Amino acid sequence: MTRAVLSIGSNLGDRLGHLRGAVAAFGDRVLVVSGVYETPPWGDADQPAYLNAAVMVADPAAAPEDWLVRARAAEAAAGRDRDPQRRYGPRTLDVDVIAVWDDAGEPVLRDDPELILPHPRAHLRAFVLRPWIDIEPHGRLPGHGWLTDLLNAEPLAGDALELSPRPDLALESDT
């Protein structure tokens, strides 16, 4: 079994609909979903604001690369078009595999060009850490430390203030 934390974001089209589609794509593998946050664009400021969230998933048969395949399938279903000229450009849906743990609860460490685990820039992104804290308040990013410590450290403390919780937007229904 593997358990993974995924970061999902959208800043084009029906942003909330794209996030809901991502959650639905992982189906019964979803353990818990964070609240939604509206965030300024990261890396390329000339684009619309994002909606971001975190999702904890688990699957008794999934290998780490399976989470990447599923993430890319969810992106494709949302019409994601990867522009190699604009790495941090706008997108209908972005699904990043942030961290994976094996069936013994040990973090999976991987330095493969297709899938680096944990995500190499997660510790620098408030829009990843803050939603993750919603679903795992005492969580740790493997190799980097406690999520709350990372979020409150410079230079992220300023970025964290720019995240706007959106309690009016729900990713899962109550039914």
mmCIF file of C-alpha atoms in Angstrom, residues 95-161:
data_model
loop_
_atom_site.group_PDB
_atom_site.id
_atom_site.type_symbol
_atom_site.label_atom_id
_atom_site.label_comp_id
_atom_site.label_asym_id
_atom_site.label_seq_id
_atom_site.Cartn_x
_atom_site.Cartn_y
_atom_site.Cartn_z
ATOM 1 C CA VAL A 95 -1.736 17.835 -9.917
ATOM 2 C CA ASP A 96 1.621 17.385 -8.189
ATOM 3 C CA VAL A 97 2.674 14.297 -6.263
ATOM 4 C CA ILE A 98 4.216 15.892 -3.172
ATOM 5 C CA ALA A 99 5.133 12.919 -0.982
ATOM 6 C CA VAL A 100 4.540 9.169 -0.901
ATOM 7 C CA TRP A 101 4.827 6.684 1.987
ATOM 8 C CA ASP A 102 5.154 2.912 1.639
ATOM 9 C CA ASP A 103 3.036 0.301 3.407
ATOM 10 C CA ALA A 104 5.311 0.494 6.463
ATOM 11 C CA GLY A 105 4.724 4.240 6.699
ATOM 12 C CA GLU A 106 8.230 5.098 5.544
ATOM 13 C CA PRO A 107 8.670 7.996 3.124
ATOM 14 C CA VAL A 108 9.602 7.052 -0.411
ATOM 15 C CA LEU A 109 12.689 8.926 -1.584
ATOM 16 C CA ARG A 110 13.260 9.091 -5.304
ATOM 17 C CA ASP A 111 15.513 11.151 -7.551
ATOM 18 C CA ASP A 112 14.186 10.221 -10.964
ATOM 19 C CA PRO A 113 13.715 12.843 -13.696
ATOM 20 C CA GLU A 114 10.045 11.824 -14.035
ATOM 21 C CA LEU A 115 9.227 11.721 -10.311
ATOM 22 C CA ILE A 116 11.330 13.278 -7.568
ATOM 23 C CA LEU A 117 10.085 12.453 -4.069
ATOM 24 C CA PRO A 118 9.421 14.336 -2.020
ATOM 25 C CA HIS A 119 8.561 17.118 -4.477
ATOM 26 C CA PRO A 120 11.744 19.209 -4.715
ATOM 27 C CA ARG A 121 10.052 22.587 -4.200
ATOM 28 C CA ALA A 122 7.192 21.714 -1.840
ATOM 29 C CA HIS A 123 9.027 23.188 1.149
ATOM 30 C CA LEU A 124 9.120 26.545 -0.668
ATOM 31 C CA ARG A 125 5.426 26.747 -1.539
ATOM 32 C CA ALA A 126 2.895 28.050 0.941
ATOM 33 C CA PHE A 127 0.091 26.996 -1.440
ATOM 34 C CA VAL A 128 1.215 23.377 -0.928
ATOM 35 C CA LEU A 129 1.994 23.483 2.787
ATOM 36 C CA ARG A 130 -1.069 25.383 4.068
ATOM 37 C CA PRO A 131 -3.695 23.073 2.525
ATOM 38 C CA TRP A 132 -1.642 20.042 3.599
ATOM 39 C CA ILE A 133 -1.749 21.292 7.200
ATOM 40 C CA ASP A 134 -5.569 21.224 6.927
ATOM 41 C CA ILE A 135 -5.521 17.471 6.379
ATOM 42 C CA GLU A 136 -2.455 16.583 8.456
ATOM 43 C CA PRO A 137 -1.901 19.221 11.159
ATOM 44 C CA HIS A 138 1.122 17.411 12.600
ATOM 45 C CA GLY A 139 2.524 16.395 9.232
ATOM 46 C CA ARG A 140 6.125 16.371 8.151
ATOM 47 C CA LEU A 141 7.591 16.859 4.709
ATOM 48 C CA PRO A 142 10.214 14.103 4.417
ATOM 49 C CA GLY A 143 13.717 15.541 4.515
ATOM 50 C CA HIS A 144 12.511 19.034 5.439
ATOM 51 C CA GLY A 145 10.609 18.911 8.731
ATOM 52 C CA TRP A 146 7.297 19.907 10.256
ATOM 53 C CA LEU A 147 4.821 21.536 7.879
ATOM 54 C CA THR A 148 3.995 24.332 10.327
ATOM 55 C CA ASP A 149 7.681 25.152 10.834
ATOM 56 C CA LEU A 150 8.234 25.286 7.085
ATOM 57 C CA LEU A 151 5.195 27.492 6.527
ATOM 58 C CA ASN A 152 6.242 29.947 9.241
ATOM 59 C CA ALA A 153 9.891 30.151 8.185
ATOM 60 C CA GLU A 154 11.303 32.872 5.984
ATOM 61 C CA PRO A 155 10.700 33.391 3.123
ATOM 62 C CA LEU A 156 7.344 31.598 3.214
ATOM 63 C CA ALA A 157 5.779 33.571 6.047
ATOM 64 C CA GLY A 158 4.976 36.403 3.631
ATOM 65 C CA ASP A 159 3.611 34.016 0.995
ATOM 66 C CA ALA A 160 1.355 32.389 3.578
ATOM 67 C CA LEU A 161 -0.290 35.742 4.293
#
